[in-house]
Amino acid sequence: MLEFLPLTEADFALIYPIEQAAHRWPWSKANLLSCFGPRYLNGLLLQSGQPVGFYISDLVAGDSSLMNICVHPDWQGKGLGRALLLDYLERSKGKGAEAWFLEVRASNQPAIALYESTGFAEYCRREDYYGTGNDREDAILMSRLFAFN
Ligand SMILES: CC(C)(COP(=O)(O)OP(=O)(O)OC[C@H]1O[C@@H](n2cnc3c(N)ncnc32)[C@H](O)[C@@H]1OP(=O)(O)O)[C@@H](O)C(=O)NCCC(=O)NCCS
């Protein structure tokens, strides 16, 4: 059974292992912990009571930015990332979001395909935005500007 819950700072211990397992370059504890507070809208996904994914976003004056979304690798490819993203879009719309923004590594094709299939489109590319030295890659900035039912 899938459950979508608001994600609070008290859930940090549940999401940090998912963050570390899912991302090649995970956020630090401090970075994650800085993303709780009034302007944030964060969500947690449980599968039969087990935490399997989460998202972190903010919402300012109708603009929502999706800052992080991930599903534990053991649970990827089963539709949960799409379900989480749709929960994010619905919840943020309910709180007043009218436009959605995110940025993603150019190499992250699974995420880009997911975003495109839910109405996001590239509006800008920042060259060599991520990484250091020779190991650099572009950031793709995507937006979703139309209203939805
Ligand atoms: C991106 C992510 C959240 C997707 O979660 P998921 O549960 O695996 O995704 P789903 O099973 O719901 O698939 C949704 C869509 O994503 C895309 N997708 C998922 N895996 C893919 C893959 N290996 N290759 C290409 N596209 C893929 C497809 O468009 C898929 O839709 P479809 O099944 O109709 O073809 C997950 O891969 C993840 O956590 N990645 C690591 C963290 C990350 O990169 N987050 C995004 C940047 S912050």
CSV table of C-alpha atoms and ligand atoms in Angstrom, one decimal:
chain,number,residue,atom,x,y,z
A,1,MET,CA,0.0,0.0,0.0
A,2,LEU,CA,1.3,3.5,-0.9
A,3,GLU,CA,1.1,6.4,1.5
A,4,PHE,CA,2.0,10.0,0.7
A,5,LEU,CA,2.8,12.0,3.9
A,6,PRO,CA,4.1,15.4,4.6
A,7,LEU,CA,7.9,15.1,5.2
A,8,THR,CA,9.1,16.9,8.4
A,9,GLU,CA,12.5,17.4,10.0
A,10,ALA,CA,11.6,14.6,12.4
A,11,ASP,CA,11.7,12.2,9.5
A,12,PHE,CA,15.3,13.0,8.7
A,13,ALA,CA,16.6,9.6,9.8
A,14,LEU,CA,14.2,7.9,7.3
A,15,ILE,CA,15.2,9.9,4.3
A,16,TYR,CA,19.0,10.3,4.7
A,17,PRO,CA,19.7,6.6,3.8
A,18,ILE,CA,17.5,7.0,0.7
A,19,GLU,CA,19.3,10.2,-0.3
A,20,GLN,CA,22.7,8.4,0.1
A,21,ALA,CA,21.6,5.3,-1.8
A,22,ALA,CA,19.8,7.1,-4.7
A,23,HIS,CA,22.1,9.9,-5.7
A,24,ARG,CA,25.6,9.6,-7.1
A,25,TRP,CA,26.3,13.0,-5.4
A,26,PRO,CA,24.1,13.0,-2.4
A,27,TRP,CA,23.3,16.1,-0.4
A,28,SER,CA,25.0,16.5,3.0
A,29,LYS,CA,23.1,16.2,6.2
A,30,ALA,CA,23.4,19.9,6.7
A,31,ASN,CA,22.0,20.7,3.3
A,32,LEU,CA,19.0,18.4,3.8
A,33,LEU,CA,18.4,19.7,7.2
A,34,SER,CA,18.4,23.3,5.9
A,35,CYS,CA,15.3,22.5,3.8
A,36,PHE,CA,12.6,22.5,6.5
A,37,GLY,CA,10.6,25.5,7.4
A,38,PRO,CA,7.7,27.6,6.3
A,39,ARG,CA,8.6,28.1,2.7
A,40,TYR,CA,9.2,24.3,2.1
A,41,LEU,CA,6.8,21.7,0.9
A,42,ASN,CA,8.3,18.3,1.4
A,43,GLY,CA,6.8,14.8,0.9
A,44,LEU,CA,7.5,11.3,2.0
A,45,LEU,CA,6.4,8.1,0.3
A,46,LEU,CA,5.8,4.9,2.2
A,47,GLN,CA,5.3,1.5,0.6
A,48,SER,CA,3.6,-0.9,3.1
A,49,GLY,CA,5.0,1.3,5.9
A,50,GLN,CA,8.5,1.4,4.6
A,51,PRO,CA,10.0,4.8,3.5
A,52,VAL,CA,11.0,4.4,-0.2
A,53,GLY,CA,11.2,8.0,-1.5
A,54,PHE,CA,10.8,11.7,-0.9
A,55,TYR,CA,10.8,15.1,-2.4
A,56,ILE,CA,11.9,18.5,-1.3
A,57,SER,CA,10.5,21.7,-2.8
A,58,ASP,CA,9.8,25.3,-2.0
A,59,LEU,CA,6.9,27.6,-2.8
A,60,VAL,CA,7.3,31.4,-3.0
A,61,ALA,CA,4.7,33.7,-4.5
A,62,GLY,CA,3.1,31.0,-6.7
A,63,ASP,CA,6.5,29.6,-8.0
A,64,SER,CA,7.4,26.2,-6.8
A,65,SER,CA,10.9,24.8,-7.2
A,66,LEU,CA,11.5,21.1,-7.0
A,67,MET,CA,14.9,20.8,-5.3
A,68,ASN,CA,15.2,17.0,-4.8
A,69,ILE,CA,13.2,13.9,-5.6
A,70,CYS,CA,14.4,10.4,-5.2
A,71,VAL,CA,13.3,6.8,-4.9
A,72,HIS,CA,15.5,4.2,-3.2
A,73,PRO,CA,17.3,2.1,-5.9
A,74,ASP,CA,15.6,-1.1,-4.6
A,75,TRP,CA,12.2,0.5,-5.5
A,76,GLN,CA,13.1,2.4,-8.8
A,77,GLY,CA,11.4,1.5,-12.1
A,78,LYS,CA,8.1,0.6,-10.5
A,79,GLY,CA,6.2,3.8,-11.0
A,80,LEU,CA,6.9,5.3,-7.6
A,81,GLY,CA,9.0,8.3,-8.9
A,82,ARG,CA,6.1,9.3,-11.1
A,83,ALA,CA,3.6,8.9,-8.3
A,84,LEU,CA,5.8,11.1,-6.0
A,85,LEU,CA,6.1,13.7,-8.7
A,86,LEU,CA,2.4,13.8,-9.3
A,87,ASP,CA,1.8,14.1,-5.5
A,88,TYR,CA,4.2,17.0,-5.5
A,89,LEU,CA,2.4,18.8,-8.4
A,90,GLU,CA,-1.0,18.3,-6.8
A,91,ARG,CA,0.0,19.3,-3.3
A,92,SER,CA,1.9,22.4,-4.5
A,93,LYS,CA,-1.0,23.4,-6.7
A,94,GLY,CA,-3.3,23.1,-3.7
A,95,LYS,CA,-1.0,25.5,-1.8
A,96,GLY,CA,-1.1,28.0,-4.6
A,97,ALA,CA,1.6,27.0,-7.1
A,98,GLU,CA,1.1,28.2,-10.6
A,99,ALA,CA,4.5,27.5,-12.1
A,100,TRP,CA,7.0,24.8,-11.4
A,101,PHE,CA,10.8,24.9,-11.8
A,102,LEU,CA,13.7,22.5,-11.4
A,103,GLU,CA,17.2,21.8,-12.5
A,104,VAL,CA,18.7,18.5,-13.5
A,105,ARG,CA,22.1,17.1,-14.6
A,106,ALA,CA,22.2,16.7,-18.4
A,107,SER,CA,23.2,13.1,-18.0
A,108,ASN,CA,20.2,12.2,-15.8
A,109,GLN,CA,18.0,10.8,-18.6
A,110,PRO,CA,15.6,8.9,-16.4
A,111,ALA,CA,14.7,12.0,-14.5
A,112,ILE,CA,14.5,14.2,-17.6
A,113,ALA,CA,12.2,11.6,-19.3
A,114,LEU,CA,10.0,11.6,-16.2
A,115,TYR,CA,9.9,15.4,-16.0
A,116,GLU,CA,9.1,15.8,-19.7
A,117,SER,CA,6.3,13.3,-19.5
A,118,THR,CA,4.7,15.4,-16.7
A,119,GLY,CA,4.8,18.6,-18.7
A,120,PHE,CA,8.2,20.1,-17.9
A,121,ALA,CA,10.3,21.5,-20.7
A,122,GLU,CA,13.8,22.8,-20.9
A,123,TYR,CA,14.1,26.6,-20.9
A,124,CYS,CA,17.8,27.1,-20.2
A,125,ARG,CA,21.1,25.2,-20.1
A,126,ARG,CA,23.9,26.2,-17.8
A,127,GLU,CA,27.2,24.9,-19.2
A,128,ASP,CA,29.6,23.0,-16.9
A,129,TYR,CA,27.4,23.9,-13.9
A,130,TYR,CA,28.0,20.7,-11.9
A,131,GLY,CA,31.2,19.1,-10.8
A,132,THR,CA,34.9,20.1,-10.6
A,133,GLY,CA,37.9,20.1,-12.9
A,134,ASN,CA,37.5,17.8,-16.0
A,135,ASP,CA,34.4,16.1,-14.4
A,136,ARG,CA,31.9,18.8,-15.2
A,137,GLU,CA,28.4,18.6,-16.8
A,138,ASP,CA,25.7,21.0,-17.8
A,139,ALA,CA,22.6,21.8,-15.8
A,140,ILE,CA,19.3,21.7,-17.6
A,141,LEU,CA,16.7,24.1,-16.2
A,142,MET,CA,13.1,23.0,-16.8
A,143,SER,CA,9.8,24.7,-16.1
A,144,ARG,CA,6.1,23.7,-16.2
A,145,LEU,CA,4.1,26.8,-16.8
A,146,PHE,CA,0.6,25.7,-17.7
A,147,ALA,CA,-2.2,25.1,-15.2
A,148,PHE,CA,-3.6,21.5,-14.9
A,149,ASN,CA,-6.7,19.9,-13.6
B,1,LIG,C1,14.4,9.9,-11.1
B,1,LIG,C2,13.7,8.9,-10.2
B,1,LIG,C3,13.1,9.6,-9.0
B,1,LIG,C4,12.6,8.1,-11.0
B,1,LIG,O1,12.0,7.2,-10.0
B,1,LIG,P1,11.4,5.8,-10.5
B,1,LIG,O2,10.6,5.3,-9.4
B,1,LIG,O3,12.6,4.9,-10.9
B,1,LIG,O4,10.6,6.2,-11.8
B,1,LIG,P2,9.3,5.5,-12.3
B,1,LIG,O5,9.4,4.0,-12.2
B,1,LIG,O6,8.1,6.2,-11.7
B,1,LIG,O7,9.3,5.9,-13.9
B,1,LIG,C5,8.8,7.2,-14.3
B,1,LIG,C6,9.5,7.6,-15.6
B,1,LIG,O8,10.8,7.9,-15.4
B,1,LIG,C7,11.6,7.5,-16.6
B,1,LIG,N1,12.5,6.5,-16.3
B,1,LIG,C8,12.6,5.8,-15.1
B,1,LIG,N2,13.7,5.0,-15.2
B,1,LIG,C9,14.3,5.2,-16.4
B,1,LIG,C10,15.4,4.7,-17.0
B,1,LIG,N3,16.2,3.7,-16.4
B,1,LIG,N4,15.8,5.1,-18.2
B,1,LIG,C11,15.0,6.1,-18.9
B,1,LIG,N5,13.9,6.6,-18.3
B,1,LIG,C12,13.5,6.1,-17.1
B,1,LIG,C13,10.5,7.0,-17.6
B,1,LIG,O9,10.0,8.2,-18.3
B,1,LIG,C14,9.4,6.5,-16.7
B,1,LIG,O10,8.2,6.5,-17.3
B,1,LIG,P3,7.7,5.1,-18.0
B,1,LIG,O11,7.8,4.0,-17.0
B,1,LIG,O12,6.3,5.5,-18.4
B,1,LIG,O13,8.6,4.9,-19.2
B,1,LIG,C15,14.7,7.8,-9.7
B,1,LIG,O14,15.4,7.3,-10.8
B,1,LIG,C16,15.8,8.3,-8.7
B,1,LIG,O15,15.5,8.4,-7.5
B,1,LIG,N6,17.0,8.7,-9.3
B,1,LIG,C17,18.1,9.1,-8.4
B,1,LIG,C18,17.8,10.5,-7.9
B,1,LIG,C19,17.6,11.5,-9.0
B,1,LIG,O16,18.4,11.5,-10.0
B,1,LIG,N7,16.7,12.4,-8.8
B,1,LIG,C20,16.3,13.4,-9.8
B,1,LIG,C21,17.2,14.6,-9.8
B,1,LIG,S1,17.1,15.5,-8.3
